Structure formats: structure tokens, C-alpha cells
């Protein structure tokens, strides 16, 4: 329903969220916007996946959240930040992803 | 343990955090949509369009919340209370349907509960025997005395010593009616038994209160008694003080030392027991003949198999002993052998076939109700398919909706279970008084806890089935299919077919049950109306009168009292005739067999080989009072006294069985003798009486010999009185007449003889009433099932009927179409029911009396009822089908 251009590979959403939060704390919409912008509108995060994923990461202790009010709105919103454990996890998942990409590329480039 | 606790705490914390998180979710979502809208505006959309696009992209706040929850752990706990609330509201929204569902389920569960209670009470009657599967009952079979007789003391002594596969044995003796005086000077006529040394040990039982008899008490025959649990509860209010009390027996005070455990009614149906004297048999017993000594076979024997012996090894051991004894003591033991039956199950054997029928009936009713409940729930589910489809499209998880349906089923199950238990109790309350003494203890017991639990379990099972079928239906629900097929839900044709199949199954079970109940009911009526051979209208009263030893002594004391009694009763103006008799003709279990021979016809070489027939001492008014016809010769007269020539009247069964075409009148009969001269032992047959069915209608009449009371006096007799008024108003006058002679005579079992007649078929009546009630419930449930499916069929064909009307179909055709659909289902169901009956009819046949399983009118009635049922239940839906005006229906298309 929500995703437009491409579906995420399983597990990559967490990686992308951790990465965007590594650039700085943000609210949920900010995370989805950053992903969209950085991927030049190729990746659209399905909101139905985004918030459960944020919650899941928080449950695991990679992310914490607090209520805050962003400058351009008078609405209360949860601001998510990466924890130390989250950074470690990001590094780990990053390594896994790199390994995965190399492996897939090798297969695809075989002639 | 600690780890587990901390784990739990973590989880609960997580759950709480989740709740907090979820509380903020909406705010967060709204922010998200706001931001998205603003972004869209920046991209150049107008504000309304921007918001719409943002909303579409987001997918709806509620939908996202559901998805969020779907991904969360602990959803089950979290949503359960919400689901319960939803289910409760959903039930409350349709109170009518809910009530019908609960009543349908409750009716069936009530049937099951009452059947199980009856079964539980019947099967659970035994005492808490130790390893009951190791217990046996040893009986004897004699060529002359019958296939099931007791054991003599001398033979018991051999059993004790010479059967290796029996570890221990003990005797008991059942039932002598004995007048006693209970503590507080209350006279009573009680049934006395005896128990031998080790009796309770063999059974592995302990007294409920007090102590068992000691070895010394058995050896010396000391004056002590133990009372049964039943007597303890009925006469002593279950008080432990009873142990210090005394029972006066034959002028002698006997200390009550203990109370037997509950449930000993089998093998011993008595009120109290005395210790059977133990010791080696009198050497003379080996030689005694003429019905005493080794052929005085009055003892029952219980035995426990020895450690390793299988039940099968017992029979050869018993056969060997029997043969050895027959060789050793040919005069008494020729043609006598031992046999054993397992103790366990013997007590319930007579009930088993009826219980089988009853349980079969209950299962059929349960099946019908389950189908009904399923069909009702599913049809409710279908009418809600609109709601469900909308919720699905709004993002309600399929699992979530299914669970809500199951929870709704669970609530129904609780309601149905409770209703079932109430209905079961009511059913028993209504049925038990019809046959109060059929099942001891049933009237005071109510539904036992085990049955309660089982019923609730069955209720859950019932609704689980309904839920699963509902889920199957749910699988087909979606918004698009709903839009495609209109408001009636998906795959109409398939669901209708399933429903018709289920209803067919219902009709099949109903047919099976109806056939069984008609047969059992009809059989009961046959039994009830069997010719008993005498005139038992409600003007005959029967009273048990037993004379006590020191006060009345044989034989003058006995004859003197009864003569005076008959004179006194005859003086009562309301009395038209009266008599004393050994028994009333329909009193169960009262018979006394003695050996006899008929001069010139049956003349055995020794008295021990004599044939046996029931001896009935009666006074001269007996035949007149009972209206018992004399077929040949004359009745007994008052002149047939002690010193007059011996006479006897035999019954037709005696003539048919023994006299083999010889003219009976004028033959001379000799009987084994308990009375010394001048009492005669040689009696001329002066008359032949019509047969009386002594033990109820099922057994064939036993050969009987009616002797003049004065020639064969007993102390324990029945007073029979025929009145000019009904027996109930006769009772006080008779009581006065007896007590005017001796106020200390206990009057026992004073009841119209009609009650005794009725009691002989009480068990059959009980079962017949229960099964007929079950069948009625089953039919009502089947009718409601047929009605439901016909109504639904009509509703779903609304358009079709409208169109057909518009195309010119007559009202009659449409009306007929609905009826024919119902008929088709019913007739198929009936055929299947008949087929099932052919398979299981053996279970019913065993229970039938003078009725075949394929009695034509029973089957005709069943077939007509099924057709009537189909037409009756489809009538109203069919009329509704006519009400669809073509114009209205077509407008809706």
C-alpha cells in the first residue's frame, strides 16, 4: 500500500533508521523524510513499518525517545536519538550489509 | 525462580512502556500527517489536496495503529479485555439470538448433564473397594436348585482351604426381615444380614465409624451388630453417638460397634449385620440331607484373587474342587459346581444397556445442538459479514476478528454451560419423582462436580467447533467479495449447501433418537400394561408384619396372632376381604424355595435331589382378596387347618413345568419339612390358580405352591386387605386394627399394591420418560435448525423469488419450492437416521419388551413426523417468500 518505488529488503529498514538517526536526533517524520531525500525519492518508508520499527528499536535499547516540540510546529512529538548500543548495532548491521552487497554483486557479475 | 521473576518484571515493564508508547502514537501520527501536508503544500498543492494526499500516503491513522499493534509483542494480553468488551457488546446487541443460542446449547448440555448424573449415580454406587478388579463373587450352580445359588457352610470351608487362586474368601448372608427395637424404644422391621470373618478385609474396606467385628466376636458369635451407612443416615442422622447404642434383637440387646462404609448395597442389601459364627463345619453336616447341611446353600462368598493369579485361572480351580466334592459327597454335591463372576461391574450389569441407550440419546441431542449452535453463530457471522468486511478493510487484523468471534463463542459457552447445568438439574427434578426408588440417592444428590466440569468442557468444545466453522466462513469474507455478491455475503451457494448438510445431519440424529424413544416408550407401555394375573386396582393394601421371637413363638404364637388379626381386620366396615400371605405377588426378591416331589409323577431317589418350587403360605381369603382366579378345582378354605388333611393349590406354571399333562387335581405332593407333626408334609393338590408374575412382568411366572397358612406357618408375613374404599383411606383403619391387638407390632411398607406393581417397572419408566424427553428436545432443536436454514434460504433467494414472480411464477410454485427444499433435506436426513438405526439398533433391542426394532407403526410415525417437521418449520419462511413484491426486489438490484 504505502511504499511507492521499491520495497525494502527485510532488515534493511532498521539499518536505514539507525543510519539516519546517527546523523542526528529526529522525529518519525524526519526519519522518513531523510530516507526519502537521501535516496533521491527512490526509497519511500511505509509509515506502517516506520513507527513499529522505531518502537522495536527502542524496545531493544538501540534508540531512546523523548517528547519535544520542533521549531516549525506547536505539536508535541517524540524525538528519537541513537544510543551507544544503537551505534554498535549500526556498525554490525553495516558490516553485514556490505558483506551481502559484495556477495550479491559477485554473483551478478559472474559471466 | 528469581530469574523467572525478574524476567516477568521485565516483560511487564515492557508492556507498560508499550502502553505509554501507544498512547502517544496518535499524536505522533497526526504530526506526521501535518508535516507531510505542509511538505505537499510547499511542492505546490492546494491545502485540501495536500492533506488528502498525505492521508492516502499514510494509510489511515486507525489502520496504522492496528498494524502497529499487530507487530507488538504481548498483543494477546493487551487486547483480550478489549475483545471481551467487544464480544459482550456484540452479544448484547442481539439479545434474542443470544438467548436462542444459549437455550439451544443449554438444552443439549442439560440432557447430557442429566444423563451423566444418572450414569454416575448408577455406576458409582459401589463402595471404595481396594483393587476391585481382583475381587470375585463365588456362586454355586445346582442341577436341582438352580443355576445361581449360594454356598453351604461346609462347602465354603473347602473353598477357603482348597482354591489356590483365591488369596482370601469371606461369607455374607443377605436379607432376613427382622423386627428390632432401635435406641429410644422405636420398633422397626429391618433387613438383617450377616458377614463372616475377614469380610471387610477381603474387600479392603474400613468401617465408616467405629470398629469391625473382632475375631473373637466371630468365633463366639457375640451379641454385636454393625449398621449400614444407609440405616445410619436414615435412622441415626449420621451421628457418631450411634457407637454407644444398642439394638434390641430377639429380646437381646446387641451393641452397635461400627457403621459399614457407604455403597455396600451391592452385594449386601441390608440394614444391619451380625457376625457370622466362624468355625469348622459340624461333621454331621457332611451327611445331613433333605435340604440342610451341605445343601443348605444360603451363603454368598466374596473372594480376592491371590497375588499372581489371573481371573481366568479361577474357573479351573473351582471346577476341580466342585468335582472332588461331588465325588466325596454324592448325596448333596452331585450336580453342584462353583462358578465366579467379577465383582466389578456385576452391580451395574442390569443398568448397562439402559445407560447405553441413554448416553446414545444424549450424544445425539448434543450433536444436534452443536450443529444448531454452529449454524446460528455462523448465520450471525454471515449477517455480520458486512461489519467484518468493513473492519477488515479498516485494518482489523483477520486474526483479531477471528479471536473476537472465538471470545464471543467462549462467552456463549459459559452461558450455555450454566444454562445446561440448570436445565439438567430441572430435568432430573422433574423426572426423578416419577420413579423415586429407581436410583438410590439420586433425589438428594443433584449434579456432581465431575459432571459439571465435563459439561462446561463440552460447552467449550461445542463453541470451539462453531468458532472454527465460523473462521472458515470468515476466510471468505473481504470487502471486494462483499461488494461483488451483495449484502448476503460470499459464496452463498456453498454456505447454503453446508448448512443444509448440517441440518440433514440434525434430522438424521433426531430420527435415530425418535425411533429409539418411540420404541422404548412403546415397550414401556407394553410392560406397564402386561397382565399381572390378578386384580391390582387401587383398593388393595399390602402391609409387612413380622412377629418377634420372645413375644411370639412358633407355631401357636404365629397362628394365634394372625387369626386374631384377620378377625380384627374383617370387623372394619370398609374392608371387603383380607388375607395373610407369604408375600404380596409383586414384591421383589421375596421368595422361598423348598424341595418337593409329586407322588407317581416326580419321585427322586433322595430328598436332596428334589426339585424346588416357591412355597407360599396363604390364608383362605388370599385368592378372593387378590382377585386371583382359580382355574381348576377349589381355593383354600378356613377348614384346611393344622390337623386337617394336607392340601395345596399350585399355579398353572407349576402344572406346565412339572406335571407334563397329568391331571393335577388329586395328585399328592410332598415337601421338604420344617414343621413337625401334626403339621402335614403330604398335600393333596385341590386347585390350580392362574399365574402371577412375581418379579414384575419381564420374568416368566415361577412355579408356586400355595399352602394353607395353618399348615405352614411363618412369622414374617404380608397382610393384604381389599377395601370398599381406596387403599390410602384404608390404611389408618388397618393400622388401628393391628395395634388394637398389639401396639408394638411394627407396620412396614404399608402401601397400595398398585404402588408395588408400578415399582416393578419403575426403572423402565424412568428411562422411558428420560429418553422421550430427550427425543422431544432433539426434535425441537431439529425443527429450529430446519426453520433457520429455510429462513436463510428464503432470505438469500429474495432476488430470485422476486424475479421469478415478475416472470410470472405463481404463488403456489414459489411456496412449493421452499417447502420442497426443506422436505428434500429432511427426507435425506431421515434416510440417514434410519441407516444409523439399522447399525445401532442392537443397543435398543436389548431394552425392548415385546416390541421388535422394526415395529411398522413406530417407523411410520417417525417418517410422518419428519415430514410434518419439515413442512411445519418451512411453512413460515415459505410464506415470507411470497411477501417479496417483485417491484421492491427489482428496485434493490
Coordinates of C-alpha atoms in Angstrom, one line a residue, chain A residues 2-111:
Chain A
X2 CA 2.4 2.7 1.2
X3 CA 5.7 2.0 -0.5
X4 CA 6.0 3.5 -3.9
X5 CA 9.2 2.8 -5.8
X6 CA 10.8 -0.1 -4.1
X7 CA 10.1 -2.4 -1.2
X8 CA 12.8 -2.7 1.4
X9 CA 14.7 -5.8 1.7
X10 CA 13.9 -7.4 5.0
X11 CA 16.0 -6.0 7.8
X12 CA 17.3 -3.0 5.8
X13 CA 14.7 -0.7 7.3
X14 CA 16.3 -0.9 10.7
X15 CA 19.7 -0.2 9.2
X16 CA 18.4 2.9 7.4
X17 CA 16.7 4.2 10.5
X18 CA 19.8 3.7 12.6
X19 CA 21.9 5.4 9.9
X20 CA 19.6 8.4 9.7
X21 CA 19.5 8.8 13.5
X22 CA 23.2 8.5 13.6
X23 CA 23.2 11.8 11.7
X24 CA 21.2 13.4 14.5
X25 CA 18.1 13.0 16.6
X26 CA 14.8 13.3 14.8
X27 CA 11.1 12.7 15.0
X28 CA 9.5 10.0 13.0
X29 CA 8.5 12.1 10.1
X30 CA 12.0 13.5 9.9
X31 CA 13.4 10.0 9.7
X32 CA 11.1 9.1 6.8
X33 CA 11.9 12.4 5.1
X34 CA 15.7 12.0 5.4
X35 CA 15.4 8.5 3.9
X36 CA 13.4 9.8 1.0
X37 CA 15.7 12.7 0.4
X38 CA 18.9 10.9 0.8
X39 CA 17.7 8.2 -1.6
X40 CA 16.6 10.9 -4.0
X41 CA 12.9 9.7 -3.7
X42 CA 13.8 6.2 -4.6
X43 CA 13.0 4.8 -1.2
X44 CA 9.8 5.7 0.5
X45 CA 9.3 4.4 4.0
X46 CA 6.0 2.8 4.6
X47 CA 4.7 4.6 7.7
X48 CA 3.0 1.4 8.8
X49 CA 6.5 -0.1 9.1
X50 CA 8.3 3.0 10.3
X51 CA 6.7 3.5 13.7
X52 CA 6.6 -0.2 14.7
X53 CA 10.3 -0.3 13.7
X54 CA 11.1 2.7 15.8
X55 CA 9.3 1.1 18.7
X56 CA 11.1 -2.2 18.1
X57 CA 14.5 -0.5 18.1
X58 CA 13.5 1.4 21.3
X59 CA 12.5 -1.9 22.9
X60 CA 15.9 -3.3 22.1
X61 CA 17.6 -0.3 23.6
X62 CA 19.2 1.0 20.3
X63 CA 17.0 4.1 20.3
X64 CA 15.6 6.3 23.0
X65 CA 12.8 8.8 22.6
X66 CA 11.6 11.9 24.5
X67 CA 8.8 14.4 23.9
X68 CA 9.8 17.6 22.4
X69 CA 8.4 20.5 20.2
X70 CA 10.1 21.1 16.9
X71 CA 10.5 24.8 15.8
X72 CA 8.1 24.6 12.9
X73 CA 5.2 23.2 14.8
X74 CA 3.4 23.7 18.1
X75 CA 2.6 20.0 18.4
X76 CA 4.3 17.7 20.9
X77 CA 6.2 14.9 19.2
X78 CA 8.6 12.2 20.1
X79 CA 12.2 12.8 19.2
X80 CA 14.3 9.7 18.7
X81 CA 18.0 9.5 19.4
X82 CA 20.6 6.8 18.9
X83 CA 22.1 5.2 22.0
X84 CA 25.6 3.7 22.3
X85 CA 24.2 0.3 21.8
X86 CA 22.5 1.6 18.7
X87 CA 25.8 2.8 17.3
X88 CA 27.4 -0.6 17.8
X89 CA 24.3 -2.2 16.2
X90 CA 24.6 0.2 13.2
X91 CA 28.2 -0.8 12.8
X92 CA 27.4 -4.5 13.0
X93 CA 24.5 -4.3 10.5
X94 CA 26.5 -2.1 8.2
X95 CA 29.2 -4.8 8.1
X96 CA 26.6 -7.4 7.4
X97 CA 25.1 -5.3 4.6
X98 CA 28.4 -4.7 3.0
X99 CA 29.1 -8.4 3.0
X100 CA 25.7 -9.0 1.5
X101 CA 26.2 -6.4 -1.3
X102 CA 29.6 -7.8 -2.2
X103 CA 28.3 -11.3 -2.3
X104 CA 25.3 -10.4 -4.5
X105 CA 27.4 -8.3 -6.8
X106 CA 29.9 -11.1 -7.2
X107 CA 27.1 -13.4 -8.3
X108 CA 25.6 -10.9 -10.7
X109 CA 29.0 -10.1 -12.3
X110 CA 29.9 -13.6 -13.0
X111 CA 29.7 -14.2 -16.7

